[in-house]
Amino acid sequence: MTTATDHPTRVALLDAGTQLAARDGLHSVSINNIVHHANLAKGTFYVHFTDRTDYLVALHRGFHDRIWASVARVTEGQEAGRARLQRSVNAYLDGCLGEPLTRAILFDARSEPAIRNEIDLRNLAASKAISRDLKTMGMTSPAETARLVVAMTADIAVAEHEAGHKLPPLRTAMLRLVTPR
Amino acid sequence: MTTATDHPTRVALLDAGTQLAARDGLHSVSINNIVHHANLAKGTFYVHFTDRTDYLVALHRGFHDRIWASVARVTEGQEAGRARLQRSVNAYLDGCLGEPLTRAILFDARSEPAIRNEIDLRNLAASKAISRDLKTMGMTSPAETARLVVAMTADIAVAEHEAGHKLPPLRTAMLRLVTPR
DNA sequence: TGTACATCAGTGAACGCGCGTTCACTGATGTAC
DNA sequence: TGTACATCAGTGAACGCGCGTTCACTGATGTAC
């Protein structure tokens, strides 16, 4: 069955935007470019999305849903603590490496008012999960530290994405900071 | 004497852009808006700047030169180590709090290709200075950790700028991470 | 089975808008003789 | 001191461009009777 959100043309539009964002950055994801890349008429865009904001939100949700699914897969049933934190971070970073949109979402998208709110919400959720791990580990300021872990992780994700492969020195440097010696 | 770079009209144009960026974000800093805000004709812009990129670079340089001057003032003659790192970070964050452009530069500007290169260079320089402190402190991966400190500091700077005041819990959380207990 | 109508994805020309940039011009100030 | 010319910041109309969005339309498919 073809529901509203997985209609093939809608998917084609999202795919086109993903490729454009990965190649030339989020600013190149204009409706003109999207439909041209997808070999569709301009009007078709508005059959599947109410406006550009709607489209960007969909793009962002797809990205984060996939990443979070892989994080959830790895932390399922794990109790809070050092090991879970490490697993979460690694799963997140591995997920980002496989996502064409990583750079566009984590870097360019911050200035897109359309997505800003979405990003803040996701970051907050991630921060809360990490906070629980840190609390269990006996960290002094779990909430504040969790926020910093989110910032560092995003930075590493972009660095790895640009490098095209994992950067273990950065990952271990972060884990060393967060792990009491 | 009025040299090329401190010509009053040029300064007025930069001031106008600063106010616009602070109020509505970097995307609102169009040449139309700038000259309108400064009560000047559009052509005047091109008397003082070759193009928009030139203008943005000037805006960015002004920002970072002021911040770095205050960091340099505080670390002058200090030997590398924990105390200097702490002073540097605090001076940087205090400087950012007093700068209207903090949010625009540290957040929005990442997606502006014009400034990207400039930002990367400044971050690298900061990273190297911090790396020296960390090395002296016996940190295992000084270079990688320094990069993470830069990322955390930028995050805190934006958070404080949005809050409108210092956020000591965030600052101490970061210093605790970096300082061996 | 045939006819009439409804639904809906897809089309593409046209819209107004703000953008960055150009350029021929103005007018005040400085310089030469 | 007066005249001629050079310099240069400032002007604003005009340019082409790509943007997001609209809308009357097409044509295929589904539904009713």
Coordinates of C-alpha atoms in Angstrom, one line a residue, chain A residues 22-132:
Chain A
A22 CA 25.4 16.0 0.2
R23 CA 27.1 17.3 -3.0
D24 CA 26.7 21.1 -2.7
G25 CA 25.4 21.9 0.8
L26 CA 21.9 22.7 2.1
H27 CA 21.8 26.1 0.4
S28 CA 21.7 24.3 -3.0
V29 CA 18.5 22.5 -2.0
S30 CA 16.1 24.9 -3.8
I31 CA 12.8 23.7 -5.2
N32 CA 14.1 24.5 -8.7
N33 CA 17.1 22.2 -8.1
I34 CA 15.1 19.5 -6.5
V35 CA 12.5 19.0 -9.2
H36 CA 15.2 19.4 -11.9
H37 CA 17.3 16.7 -10.3
A38 CA 14.2 14.5 -9.9
N39 CA 13.0 15.1 -13.5
L40 CA 9.7 16.4 -12.3
A41 CA 7.6 19.5 -12.9
K42 CA 7.8 22.3 -10.3
G43 CA 4.2 21.9 -9.4
T44 CA 4.7 18.3 -8.4
F45 CA 6.7 19.5 -5.5
Y46 CA 3.7 21.2 -4.0
V47 CA 1.6 18.1 -4.5
H48 CA 3.7 16.4 -1.8
F49 CA 4.9 19.2 0.4
T50 CA 3.0 22.3 1.5
D51 CA 6.2 24.5 1.2
R52 CA 9.9 24.4 1.5
T53 CA 9.9 24.3 5.3
D54 CA 7.7 21.2 5.2
Y55 CA 10.2 19.6 2.9
L56 CA 13.3 20.5 5.1
V57 CA 11.6 19.2 8.2
A58 CA 10.8 15.9 6.4
L59 CA 14.5 15.7 5.3
H60 CA 15.7 16.3 8.8
R61 CA 13.3 13.8 10.4
G62 CA 14.3 11.1 8.0
F63 CA 18.0 11.7 8.9
H64 CA 17.5 11.7 12.6
D65 CA 15.0 8.8 12.7
R66 CA 17.5 6.6 11.0
I67 CA 20.4 7.6 13.3
W68 CA 18.3 7.2 16.4
A69 CA 17.0 3.9 15.3
S70 CA 20.5 2.6 15.2
V71 CA 21.4 4.1 18.5
A72 CA 18.2 2.5 20.1
R73 CA 19.1 -0.8 18.5
V74 CA 22.4 -0.8 20.3
T75 CA 21.3 0.5 23.7
E76 CA 18.2 -1.6 24.0
G77 CA 18.0 -3.2 27.3
Q78 CA 21.3 -1.8 28.4
E79 CA 21.4 -0.1 31.8
A80 CA 22.6 3.4 32.1
G81 CA 26.3 3.9 32.6
R82 CA 29.6 4.2 31.0
A83 CA 29.2 1.2 28.7
R84 CA 25.9 2.5 27.4
L85 CA 27.2 6.0 26.8
Q86 CA 30.1 4.6 24.9
R87 CA 27.8 2.4 22.8
S88 CA 25.4 5.3 22.1
V89 CA 28.1 7.7 21.0
N90 CA 29.7 5.1 18.7
A91 CA 26.4 4.1 17.2
Y92 CA 25.6 7.7 16.6
L93 CA 28.9 8.4 15.0
D94 CA 28.8 5.3 12.9
G95 CA 25.3 6.2 11.8
C96 CA 26.4 9.7 10.8
L97 CA 29.2 8.3 8.7
G98 CA 26.8 6.4 6.6
E99 CA 24.4 9.3 6.1
P100 CA 24.9 11.6 3.2
L101 CA 23.1 14.4 5.0
T102 CA 25.4 14.5 8.1
R103 CA 27.3 17.6 7.1
A104 CA 24.2 19.4 5.8
I105 CA 22.1 18.8 8.8
L106 CA 24.7 19.1 11.6
F107 CA 26.5 22.1 10.0
D108 CA 24.5 24.1 7.5
A109 CA 21.0 23.5 8.9
R110 CA 21.7 25.5 12.1
S111 CA 21.0 28.7 10.3
E112 CA 17.8 27.4 8.7
P113 CA 15.0 28.6 10.9
A114 CA 12.7 25.9 9.5
I115 CA 14.8 23.2 11.1
R116 CA 16.4 24.9 14.0
N117 CA 13.6 24.1 16.3
E118 CA 13.6 20.4 15.3
I119 CA 17.4 20.2 15.9
D120 CA 17.1 21.8 19.3
L121 CA 14.5 19.2 20.3
R122 CA 16.6 16.3 19.2
N123 CA 19.7 17.6 20.9
L124 CA 17.7 18.1 24.1
A125 CA 16.5 14.5 23.9
A126 CA 20.0 13.2 23.3
S127 CA 21.3 15.3 26.1
K128 CA 18.8 13.8 28.5
A129 CA 19.7 10.3 27.7
I130 CA 23.4 11.0 28.1
S131 CA 22.7 12.8 31.3
R132 CA 21.3 9.6 32.8

